[in-house]
Coordinates of C-alpha atoms and ligand atoms in Angstrom, one line a residue:
X29 CA 46.2 82.8 124.9
X30 CA 47.2 86.4 125.7
X31 CA 45.0 89.3 124.8
X32 CA 46.7 92.1 122.9
X33 CA 45.1 94.8 124.9
X34 CA 45.0 97.8 122.6
X35 CA 43.0 99.9 125.0
X36 CA 45.5 99.5 127.8
X37 CA 48.5 99.9 125.5
X38 CA 47.0 103.0 123.9
X39 CA 46.4 104.5 127.4
X40 CA 50.1 103.9 128.2
X41 CA 51.2 105.5 125.0
X42 CA 48.9 108.5 125.6
X43 CA 50.7 109.2 128.9
X44 CA 54.0 109.2 127.0
X45 CA 52.6 111.5 124.3
X46 CA 51.2 113.8 127.0
X47 CA 54.6 114.0 128.8
X48 CA 56.3 114.8 125.5
X49 CA 53.9 117.6 124.8
X50 CA 54.6 119.0 128.2
X51 CA 58.4 118.8 127.5
X52 CA 58.0 120.6 124.2
X53 CA 55.8 123.3 125.8
X54 CA 58.2 123.8 128.7
X55 CA 60.9 124.6 126.2
X56 CA 58.6 127.3 124.7
X57 CA 57.3 125.1 121.8
X58 CA 53.7 125.3 120.7
X59 CA 50.9 122.9 121.6
X60 CA 50.4 120.5 118.7
X61 CA 47.1 121.0 116.8
X62 CA 45.2 118.2 115.0
X63 CA 42.3 119.2 112.8
X64 CA 39.7 116.8 111.5
X65 CA 37.4 117.4 108.5
X66 CA 34.1 115.6 108.9
X67 CA 31.8 115.5 105.9
X68 CA 28.2 114.5 106.5
X69 CA 26.9 112.9 109.7
X70 CA 27.3 109.1 109.2
X71 CA 27.2 107.4 112.6
X72 CA 30.6 105.6 112.2
X73 CA 32.5 108.7 110.9
X74 CA 31.1 110.9 113.7
X75 CA 32.1 108.3 116.3
X76 CA 35.6 108.0 114.9
X77 CA 36.2 111.8 114.7
X78 CA 34.8 112.3 118.2
X79 CA 37.1 109.6 119.5
X80 CA 40.1 111.3 117.9
X81 CA 39.2 114.7 119.3
X82 CA 38.7 113.3 122.8
X83 CA 42.1 111.6 122.6
X84 CA 43.7 114.9 121.7
X85 CA 42.1 116.5 124.8
X86 CA 43.4 113.6 127.0
X87 CA 47.0 114.3 126.0
X88 CA 46.8 118.1 126.0
X89 CA 46.8 118.5 122.3
X90 CA 44.7 121.2 120.5
X91 CA 42.1 119.9 118.2
X92 CA 39.4 121.2 116.0
X93 CA 36.6 119.8 113.8
X94 CA 35.6 121.3 110.5
X95 CA 32.1 120.0 109.8
X96 CA 30.8 120.1 106.2
X97 CA 27.4 119.1 104.9
X98 CA 27.4 116.0 102.7
X99 CA 26.2 118.2 99.8
X100 CA 29.5 120.0 99.9
X101 CA 31.1 120.1 96.4
X102 CA 34.5 118.6 95.7
X103 CA 35.8 122.1 94.9
X104 CA 34.6 123.4 98.3
X105 CA 36.3 120.6 100.1
X106 CA 39.5 121.1 98.2
X107 CA 39.4 124.8 99.2
X108 CA 39.1 123.8 102.8
X109 CA 42.0 121.4 102.5
X110 CA 44.0 124.3 101.0
X111 CA 43.1 126.5 103.9
X112 CA 44.2 123.9 106.4
X113 CA 47.5 123.4 104.4
X114 CA 48.2 127.1 104.9
X115 CA 47.0 127.5 108.5
X116 CA 50.2 127.7 110.5
X117 CA 48.5 126.8 113.7
X118 CA 47.4 123.4 112.3
X119 CA 50.3 120.9 112.5
X120 CA 48.4 118.0 111.0
X121 CA 44.9 117.2 109.7
X122 CA 42.8 114.4 108.5
X123 CA 39.8 114.2 106.2
X124 CA 37.6 111.4 107.6
X125 CA 36.9 108.7 105.0
X126 CA 34.7 107.6 103.4
X127 CA 33.6 110.7 101.5
X128 CA 30.3 111.1 99.6
X129 CA 30.3 109.4 96.2
X130 CA 30.5 112.6 94.3
X131 CA 33.9 113.5 95.8
X132 CA 37.1 111.7 94.9
X133 CA 39.0 110.4 97.9
X134 CA 42.1 110.2 95.8
X135 CA 42.0 113.9 94.8
X136 CA 41.4 115.0 98.4
X137 CA 44.1 112.8 99.8
X138 CA 46.6 114.1 97.2
X139 CA 45.6 117.8 98.0
X140 CA 46.7 117.4 101.6
X141 CA 50.2 118.8 102.2
X142 CA 52.5 115.7 102.8
X143 CA 53.9 117.6 105.9
X144 CA 50.5 117.7 107.5
X145 CA 49.3 114.3 106.3
X146 CA 49.1 112.6 109.7
X147 CA 47.0 109.8 108.4
X148 CA 49.9 108.9 106.2
X149 CA 47.8 108.4 103.1
X150 CA 49.5 110.8 100.7
X151 CA 51.3 109.1 97.9
X152 CA 54.6 110.9 98.9
X153 CA 54.3 109.4 102.4
X154 CA 53.4 106.0 101.1
X155 CA 56.4 106.2 98.8
X156 CA 58.7 107.1 101.7
X157 CA 57.3 104.2 103.7
X158 CA 58.0 101.8 100.8
X159 CA 61.6 103.1 100.8
X160 CA 61.9 102.8 104.6
X161 CA 62.5 106.5 104.9
X162 CA 61.2 108.4 108.0
X163 CA 57.6 109.5 107.4
X164 CA 54.1 109.4 108.8
X165 CA 53.1 105.7 108.8
X166 CA 49.4 105.0 108.1
X167 CA 47.8 105.0 111.5
X168 CA 46.3 101.5 111.6
X169 CA 49.4 99.7 110.4
X170 CA 51.5 101.9 112.7
X171 CA 49.2 100.9 115.6
X172 CA 49.7 97.2 114.8
X173 CA 53.5 97.7 114.8
X174 CA 53.4 99.3 118.2
X175 CA 51.3 96.5 119.6
X176 CA 53.9 94.0 118.3
X177 CA 56.7 95.9 119.9
X178 CA 55.0 96.4 123.3
X179 CA 54.2 92.7 123.5
X180 CA 57.6 91.7 122.3
X181 CA 56.2 89.5 119.6
X182 CA 58.8 87.8 117.5
X183 CA 58.4 88.5 113.8
X184 CA 61.7 87.6 112.2
X185 CA 61.4 84.7 109.8
X186 CA 57.7 84.3 110.5
X187 CA 55.0 83.8 107.9
X188 CA 52.7 86.8 108.1
X189 CA 49.4 86.5 106.2
X190 CA 47.5 89.6 105.5
X191 CA 43.8 89.3 104.5
X192 CA 42.6 92.4 102.5
X193 CA 44.7 94.7 100.3
X194 CA 43.3 98.2 101.0
X195 CA 45.6 101.1 100.6
X196 CA 45.1 102.2 104.2
X197 CA 45.6 98.9 106.0
X198 CA 46.3 95.7 104.1
X199 CA 48.8 96.9 101.5
X200 CA 50.9 99.1 103.9
X201 CA 51.0 96.5 106.7
X202 CA 52.1 93.9 104.2
X203 CA 55.0 96.2 103.2
X204 CA 55.9 97.0 106.8
X205 CA 56.0 93.4 107.9
X206 CA 58.4 92.5 105.1
X207 CA 60.8 95.3 105.9
X208 CA 64.4 94.5 107.0
X209 CA 63.7 95.7 110.6
X210 CA 61.9 94.9 113.8
X211 CA 58.9 94.6 113.6
X212 CA 59.4 93.1 110.2
X213 CA 61.6 90.5 108.5
X214 CA 58.5 88.3 107.9
X215 CA 57.8 86.4 104.8
X216 CA 54.5 88.0 103.8
X217 CA 51.5 86.7 101.8
X218 CA 49.0 89.4 100.9
X219 CA 45.5 87.9 100.1
X220 CA 42.4 89.4 98.7
X221 CA 39.0 88.5 97.3
X222 CA 40.5 86.7 94.3
X223 CA 42.7 84.5 96.4
X224 CA 41.7 80.9 95.6
X225 CA 43.1 78.8 98.4
X226 CA 42.7 81.3 101.3
X227 CA 42.2 78.6 104.1
X228 CA 45.3 76.8 103.0
X229 CA 47.3 80.1 103.3
X230 CA 45.8 81.2 106.6
X231 CA 46.5 77.8 108.1
X232 CA 50.2 78.4 107.4
X233 CA 50.2 81.8 109.1
X234 CA 52.3 82.5 112.2
X235 CA 51.0 86.0 112.2
X236 CA 47.5 86.7 110.7
X237 CA 46.4 90.3 110.1
X238 CA 42.8 90.5 109.0
X239 CA 41.2 93.6 107.4
X240 CA 38.4 92.8 105.0
X241 CA 35.2 94.1 106.7
X242 CA 33.3 90.8 106.9
X243 CA 32.2 90.0 110.4
X244 CA 33.6 86.8 111.9
X245 CA 34.9 85.7 108.5
X246 CA 38.0 84.0 110.0
X247 CA 36.9 80.9 111.9
X248 CA 38.9 78.5 114.1
X249 CA 39.3 75.9 111.3
X250 CA 41.2 78.5 109.3
X251 CA 44.0 79.0 111.8
X252 CA 46.8 76.9 113.4
X253 CA 47.7 76.5 117.0
X254 CA 49.9 79.4 118.3
X255 CA 48.9 81.9 115.6
X256 CA 49.2 85.7 116.5
X257 CA 46.0 87.4 115.3
X258 CA 45.4 91.1 114.6
X259 CA 41.7 91.7 113.9
X260 CA 41.3 95.1 112.2
X261 CA 37.7 94.7 111.1
X262 CA 34.9 96.8 112.6
X263 CA 31.4 96.2 111.5
X264 CA 28.4 97.7 113.3
X265 CA 25.2 95.6 113.6
X266 CA 22.0 96.9 115.1
X267 CA 21.5 95.6 118.6
X268 CA 18.6 96.9 120.7
X269 CA 20.1 95.5 123.9
X270 CA 23.0 97.9 123.6
X271 CA 22.9 101.5 124.9
X272 CA 24.5 102.7 121.6
X273 CA 21.9 100.7 119.6
X274 CA 24.6 98.6 117.9
X275 CA 27.2 96.0 118.5
X276 CA 30.7 95.9 117.0
X277 CA 32.0 92.8 115.2
X278 CA 35.6 92.0 114.1
X279 CA 36.6 90.0 111.0
X280 CA 37.6 87.1 113.3
X281 CA 35.3 84.7 115.1
X282 CA 36.9 85.6 118.5
X283 CA 35.7 82.7 120.7
X284 CA 36.9 79.9 118.5
X285 CA 40.0 81.5 117.2
X286 CA 41.2 82.7 120.6
X287 CA 41.3 79.1 121.8
X288 CA 44.0 78.4 119.3
X289 CA 45.8 81.7 119.2
X290 CA 48.9 82.6 121.3
X291 CA 48.0 86.3 121.1
X292 CA 44.9 88.0 119.7
X293 CA 43.3 91.5 119.6
X294 CA 39.7 91.9 120.7
X295 CA 37.1 94.0 118.9
X296 CA 36.5 96.5 120.3
X297 CA 39.6 97.4 122.4
X298 CA 42.3 96.0 120.1
X299 CA 43.5 97.7 116.9
X300 CA 41.0 100.6 117.1
X301 CA 42.5 102.5 120.1
X302 CA 46.0 101.9 118.7
X303 CA 44.9 103.6 115.4
X304 CA 43.9 106.7 117.3
X305 CA 47.0 106.8 119.4
X306 CA 49.1 106.5 116.2
X307 CA 47.4 109.6 114.8
X308 CA 48.4 111.5 118.0
X309 CA 52.0 110.3 117.6
X310 CA 52.1 111.4 113.9
X311 CA 50.6 114.8 114.9
X312 CA 53.3 115.2 117.6
X313 CA 55.9 114.3 114.9
X314 CA 54.4 116.9 112.5
X315 CA 54.5 119.6 115.2
X316 CA 58.2 118.8 116.0
X317 CA 59.1 118.8 112.4
X318 CA 58.5 122.5 112.1
Ligands
NDP422 P1 38.4 97.7 102.2 O1 37.0 97.6 102.5 O2 38.9 98.9 101.5 O3 38.9 96.4 101.4 C1 38.5 95.1 101.8 C2 39.6 94.2 101.4 O4 39.2 92.8 101.7 C3 39.8 94.2 99.8 O5 41.2 94.2 99.5 C4 39.1 92.9 99.4 O6 39.7 92.3 98.2 C5 39.3 92.0 100.6 N1 38.3 90.9 100.6 C6 37.0 91.0 100.5 N2 36.4 89.8 100.5 C7 37.4 88.9 100.7 C8 37.4 87.5 100.8 N3 36.3 86.8 100.7 N4 38.7 87.0 101.0 C9 39.8 87.7 101.0 N5 39.8 89.0 100.9 C10 38.6 89.7 100.8 O7 39.3 97.5 103.6 P2 39.7 98.4 104.8 O8 41.1 98.0 105.1 O9 39.4 99.9 104.5 O10 38.7 98.0 105.9 C11 38.6 96.6 106.4 C12 37.9 96.6 107.7 O11 38.8 97.2 108.7 C13 36.6 97.3 107.8 O12 35.7 96.6 108.7 C14 36.9 98.6 108.4 O13 35.9 99.2 109.1 C15 38.0 98.2 109.4 N6 39.0 99.3 109.7 C16 39.3 99.4 111.0 C17 40.3 100.3 111.4 C18 40.6 100.3 112.9 O14 41.2 101.3 113.3 N7 40.4 99.3 113.6 C19 40.9 101.2 110.5 C20 40.5 101.0 109.1 C21 39.6 100.1 108.7 P3 39.7 93.1 96.8 O15 40.8 94.1 96.9 O16 40.0 91.9 95.9 O17 38.3 93.7 96.6

C-alpha cells in the first residue's frame, strides 16, 4: 500500500504556486488576492477559512476575511458579495459553506461573479466543466485529480465508484473521472443513499472516491484487493485527549481498508490539503485571467 500524501503533495504545489506568483510580480503583475466570507463562528468553518488564509500567506498571495455575524440577513450577505464582485483588488473569493438556514446557499453562489468564483460552484463554471471547457474546477475534485496525476495513477478503462452525489464533490468528480482525458476515461458509477446494492458496487471498484460524511462507513469487506481509495470525508468527534478537543475521522475505516488498497489517502493529510491548494491555483488563474 502506498499512502497518497496530500500534505506533502500540497506543499510541493505551494512552492510552484509561490514561484509563479513571483514570476507574475517580477513582470509587474499584481499580487493575487483571495477573499473569504465567513458567516458565524462554527468551529469547522473557522478552521477551514483560517487554513485557506494561512495557505495564501505561505505562497505570497494577499488574503482577507470578511467576518459576518450569523444573524446577517440574506440581503446583507448578497450586498457583500456584490461589493466583492466589484472590488478590483479581489481576484477571487469564496463564501464558506454551510450558511445559516435562513440564507439560501444557491442564491449566494449564483450571485458570485463567475470570473471570481474560485470555489468553482457557480452554475456557469459547473456548466463549463461539464462541457470540458477551461474553467475553475471545484476545489476538492480538482485536488483529487492533481493527486492522481502526481502519483501517476492509471485511470483509463478503470471502474471508478463515487459514493455521495453532492454538487461540490460527488457529482463533479463523477463527471471529471468520465471525461475523455487523463485523469479520466473511467467507467463511472455514482452511488448515493438510495443505492440498493452498494457493497456489490464498491467491491467492483478499481478507484473508490468516498464523500458522504459518515465516519468509517467503508469497511475492508466492501473493497477488493488493489483498489485506489480517496477518502474525502471529514467528521469531527470530541476527544479530550487531543489538544484541539476533537479527532478527525474519514468516511473509510483506514486500518482495514489500507491493508487491501494499492493507494489510499489518510484523514487528515489526504484530500483536505489538496482542496486548499486547488483554491490557491484557481485564485492564481483568476488573477492571470485579468
Ligand atoms: P453531502 O453531505 O452534501 O452529501 C452526502 C452524500 O452522501 C449525499 O449524496 C447522500 O446521498 C450520500 N449518502 C448518505 N448516506 C449514504 C449511504 N448510506 N450510502 C451511500 N450514499 C450515502 O456531501 P459533501 O460532499 O458536502 O460532504 C461529504 C463529506 O466530505 C463530509 O464529511 C464533508 O465534511 C467532507 N468534505 C471534505 C472536503 C475536503 O476538503 N476534504 C471538502 C468537502 C466536503 P443522497 O444524495 O441520496 O442524500
